[in-house]
mmCIF file of C-alpha atoms in Angstrom:
data_model
loop_
_atom_site.group_PDB
_atom_site.id
_atom_site.type_symbol
_atom_site.label_atom_id
_atom_site.label_comp_id
_atom_site.label_asym_id
_atom_site.label_seq_id
_atom_site.Cartn_x
_atom_site.Cartn_y
_atom_site.Cartn_z
ATOM 1 C CA MET A 1 180.287 75.233 59.480
ATOM 2 C CA ILE A 2 180.271 75.810 55.719
ATOM 3 C CA GLN A 3 183.680 74.237 55.120
ATOM 4 C CA ARG A 4 182.445 70.831 56.345
ATOM 5 C CA VAL A 5 181.206 68.462 53.664
ATOM 6 C CA GLN A 6 178.359 67.181 55.838
ATOM 7 C CA THR A 7 176.975 70.707 55.756
ATOM 8 C CA LEU A 8 176.584 70.425 51.958
ATOM 9 C CA TYR A 9 174.974 67.039 52.332
ATOM 10 C CA LEU A 10 172.477 68.366 54.888
ATOM 11 C CA LEU A 11 171.814 71.422 52.770
ATOM 12 C CA MET A 12 170.836 69.187 49.851
ATOM 13 C CA VAL A 13 168.010 67.538 51.861
ATOM 14 C CA PRO A 14 165.689 70.637 52.014
ATOM 15 C CA VAL A 15 166.570 71.542 48.415
ATOM 16 C CA ILE A 16 165.516 68.044 47.198
ATOM 17 C CA ILE A 17 162.353 68.152 49.292
ATOM 18 C CA LEU A 18 161.459 71.559 47.827
ATOM 19 C CA LEU A 19 162.154 70.240 44.298
ATOM 20 C CA MET A 20 159.710 67.349 45.023
ATOM 21 C CA PHE A 21 156.879 69.804 45.359
ATOM 22 C CA PHE A 22 157.259 70.790 41.734
ATOM 23 C CA VAL A 23 157.930 67.358 40.188
ATOM 24 C CA PRO A 24 155.047 64.902 39.684
ATOM 25 C CA VAL A 25 155.132 61.947 42.104
ATOM 26 C CA PHE A 26 153.021 59.594 40.118
ATOM 27 C CA SER A 27 150.589 59.513 37.214
ATOM 28 C CA PHE A 28 147.691 57.376 36.338
ATOM 29 C CA GLU A 29 145.473 56.837 33.368
ATOM 30 C CA THR A 30 141.696 56.599 33.333
ATOM 31 C CA SER A 31 139.326 56.111 30.452
ATOM 32 C CA VAL A 32 139.124 59.896 30.264
ATOM 33 C CA ALA A 33 142.708 61.194 30.511
ATOM 34 C CA VAL A 34 146.120 60.879 32.131
ATOM 35 C CA PHE A 35 146.573 62.629 35.444
ATOM 36 C CA LYS A 36 149.751 63.664 37.229
ATOM 37 C CA ILE A 37 149.709 63.980 40.988
ATOM 38 C CA TYR A 38 152.109 66.222 42.783
ATOM 39 C CA LEU A 39 153.391 66.175 46.366
ATOM 40 C CA HIS A 40 151.334 69.182 47.301
ATOM 41 C CA GLY A 41 148.090 67.507 46.169
ATOM 42 C CA GLY A 42 147.853 69.099 42.755
ATOM 43 C CA GLY A 43 146.156 66.986 40.101
ATOM 44 C CA PHE A 44 143.452 65.476 42.336
ATOM 45 C CA ALA A 45 140.723 67.968 41.384
ATOM 46 C CA GLY A 46 140.890 67.025 37.725
ATOM 47 C CA ALA A 47 141.109 63.340 38.413
ATOM 48 C CA PHE A 48 138.415 62.727 40.976
ATOM 49 C CA ASN A 49 136.415 65.992 40.929
ATOM 50 C CA GLU A 50 137.149 66.388 44.605
ATOM 51 C CA ALA A 51 139.971 67.514 46.895
ATOM 52 C CA PRO A 52 142.699 65.016 47.799
ATOM 53 C CA PRO A 53 141.911 62.769 50.779
ATOM 54 C CA ALA A 54 142.825 64.300 54.101
ATOM 55 C CA ILE A 55 145.333 61.564 54.797
ATOM 56 C CA TRP A 56 147.310 62.601 51.596
ATOM 57 C CA TYR A 57 148.406 65.717 53.461
ATOM 58 C CA ILE A 58 150.564 63.550 55.779
ATOM 59 C CA VAL A 59 152.950 63.128 52.860
ATOM 60 C CA PRO A 60 153.872 66.844 52.354
ATOM 61 C CA ALA A 61 153.841 67.324 56.154
ATOM 62 C CA LEU A 62 156.467 64.594 56.537
ATOM 63 C CA GLY A 63 158.463 66.167 53.753
ATOM 64 C CA ALA A 64 158.409 69.603 55.409
ATOM 65 C CA LEU A 65 159.252 68.064 58.768
ATOM 66 C CA LEU A 66 162.233 66.287 57.150
ATOM 67 C CA ALA A 67 163.476 69.589 55.640
ATOM 68 C CA VAL A 68 163.094 71.347 58.996
ATOM 69 C CA ILE A 69 164.938 68.575 60.828
ATOM 70 C CA ALA A 70 167.804 68.824 58.254
ATOM 71 C CA VAL A 71 168.168 72.535 58.829
ATOM 72 C CA ALA A 72 167.982 72.022 62.639
ATOM 73 C CA THR A 73 170.740 69.455 62.415
ATOM 74 C CA LEU A 74 172.798 71.844 60.336
ATOM 75 C CA LEU A 75 172.552 74.435 63.106
ATOM 76 C CA GLN A 76 173.899 71.952 65.692
ATOM 77 C CA TYR A 77 177.351 71.903 64.074
ATOM 78 C CA LYS A 78 179.148 72.377 67.395
ATOM 79 C CA ASN A 79 177.519 69.354 68.986
ATOM 80 C CA ARG A 80 178.313 66.366 66.745
ATOM 81 C CA ILE A 81 176.760 63.745 69.075
ATOM 82 C CA ARG A 82 173.422 65.638 68.958
ATOM 83 C CA GLN A 83 173.765 65.929 65.159
ATOM 84 C CA LEU A 84 174.116 62.170 64.890
ATOM 85 C CA SER A 85 171.007 61.484 67.054
ATOM 86 C CA ILE A 86 168.973 64.120 65.151
ATOM 87 C CA ASN A 87 170.077 62.570 61.870
ATOM 88 C CA LYS A 88 168.957 59.107 63.045
ATOM 89 C CA PHE A 89 165.544 60.618 63.721
ATOM 90 C CA ALA A 90 165.633 62.292 60.338
ATOM 91 C CA LEU A 91 166.349 58.915 58.707
ATOM 92 C CA MET A 92 163.304 57.417 60.413
ATOM 93 C CA ILE A 93 161.164 60.326 59.212
ATOM 94 C CA ASN A 94 162.541 59.812 55.736
ATOM 95 C CA ILE A 95 161.611 56.148 55.845
ATOM 96 C CA LEU A 96 158.055 57.136 56.871
ATOM 97 C CA PHE A 97 158.003 59.740 54.099
ATOM 98 C CA ILE A 98 159.022 57.214 51.447
ATOM 99 C CA ALA A 99 156.577 54.630 52.741
ATOM 100 C CA SER A 100 153.720 57.053 52.874
ATOM 101 C CA ILE A 101 154.358 58.157 49.259
ATOM 102 C CA PHE A 102 154.174 54.625 47.993
ATOM 103 C CA PHE A 103 151.349 53.610 50.298
ATOM 104 C CA MET A 104 149.216 56.564 49.349
ATOM 105 C CA THR A 105 149.819 56.165 45.591
ATOM 106 C CA ASP A 106 148.835 52.504 45.815
ATOM 107 C CA ARG A 107 145.779 53.416 47.846
ATOM 108 C CA ILE A 108 144.671 56.055 45.302
ATOM 109 C CA THR A 109 145.267 53.940 42.293
ATOM 110 C CA SER A 110 143.320 50.940 43.664
ATOM 111 C CA SER A 111 140.204 52.656 42.429
ATOM 112 C CA GLU A 112 138.173 50.986 39.671
ATOM 113 C CA ILE A 113 138.569 53.999 37.323
ATOM 114 C CA VAL A 114 142.345 53.713 37.200
ATOM 115 C CA ILE A 115 143.534 51.781 34.216
ATOM 116 C CA ARG A 116 147.234 52.151 34.526
ATOM 117 C CA HIS A 117 149.539 53.984 36.959
ATOM 118 C CA ALA A 118 153.271 54.777 37.104
ATOM 119 C CA TYR A 119 155.639 56.280 39.594
ATOM 120 C CA ASN A 120 157.313 59.375 38.243
ATOM 121 C CA PHE A 121 160.580 61.060 39.059
ATOM 122 C CA GLY A 122 159.255 62.629 42.267
ATOM 123 C CA ALA A 123 158.666 59.259 43.857
ATOM 124 C CA TYR A 124 162.243 58.077 43.217
ATOM 125 C CA LEU A 125 163.554 61.509 44.195
ATOM 126 C CA SER A 126 162.274 60.810 47.723
ATOM 127 C CA LEU A 127 165.037 58.227 48.109
ATOM 128 C CA VAL A 128 167.880 60.706 47.668
ATOM 129 C CA PRO A 129 167.547 62.577 51.050
ATOM 130 C CA ALA A 130 168.121 59.278 52.882
ATOM 131 C CA ILE A 131 171.412 58.876 51.002
ATOM 132 C CA PHE A 132 172.443 62.417 51.837
ATOM 133 C CA ILE A 133 171.567 62.034 55.540
ATOM 134 C CA TYR A 134 173.521 58.804 55.682
ATOM 135 C CA MET A 135 176.549 60.405 54.033
ATOM 136 C CA ALA A 136 176.377 63.333 56.511
ATOM 137 C CA ASN A 137 176.305 60.815 59.397
ATOM 138 C CA VAL A 138 179.417 59.167 58.050
ATOM 139 C CA ARG A 139 181.257 62.431 57.859
ATOM 140 C CA ILE A 140 180.044 63.588 61.278
ATOM 141 C CA ARG A 141 181.407 60.360 62.816
ATOM 142 C CA LYS A 142 184.710 60.904 61.118
ATOM 143 C CA ASP A 143 184.850 64.440 62.519
ATOM 144 C CA GLU A 144 184.102 63.156 65.943
ATOM 145 C CA GLN A 145 186.857 60.585 65.714
ATOM 146 C CA LYS A 146 189.326 63.294 64.660
ATOM 147 C CA VAL A 147 188.386 65.491 67.537
ATOM 148 C CA ARG A 148 188.700 62.624 69.988
ATOM 149 C CA ALA A 149 192.098 61.657 68.593
ATOM 150 C CA ALA A 150 193.257 65.244 68.927
ATOM 151 C CA ASP A 151 191.975 65.333 72.538
ATOM 152 C CA ARG A 152 194.053 62.220 73.302
ATOM 153 C CA LEU A 153 197.202 63.895 72.047
ATOM 154 C CA ARG A 154 196.825 66.899 74.281
#
């Protein structure tokens, strides 16, 4: 399991998701100050004097789900076909995760009090798990082709 390169690719997904909780996703400027918003919702209280909107919690939930799916895929190393199908589902979750980040930031910054906003490193970091999942899929397919070729020789 560890000697396969797709294992390393799939291990990177939860690590990157965990890193995203500590890196600001976006920042915006009001007439009062500049605020940085994190994936876990930090930064809202100072900006709007209220908790983040309930719909914002979809974003970290999708991130956590993506990390759990990547680990579940990792544990299915003996069944490569199942790994491929779980990874396809993980890619769809990742697309929803990316879309929700950009949708929610645009929704939050559409307020009249926001002068300027910018996406930070955390928003762009959300694109990296999709790349790792895709690279893992490529390697899993190659492994499956090798196993099928070896089965034909027997």
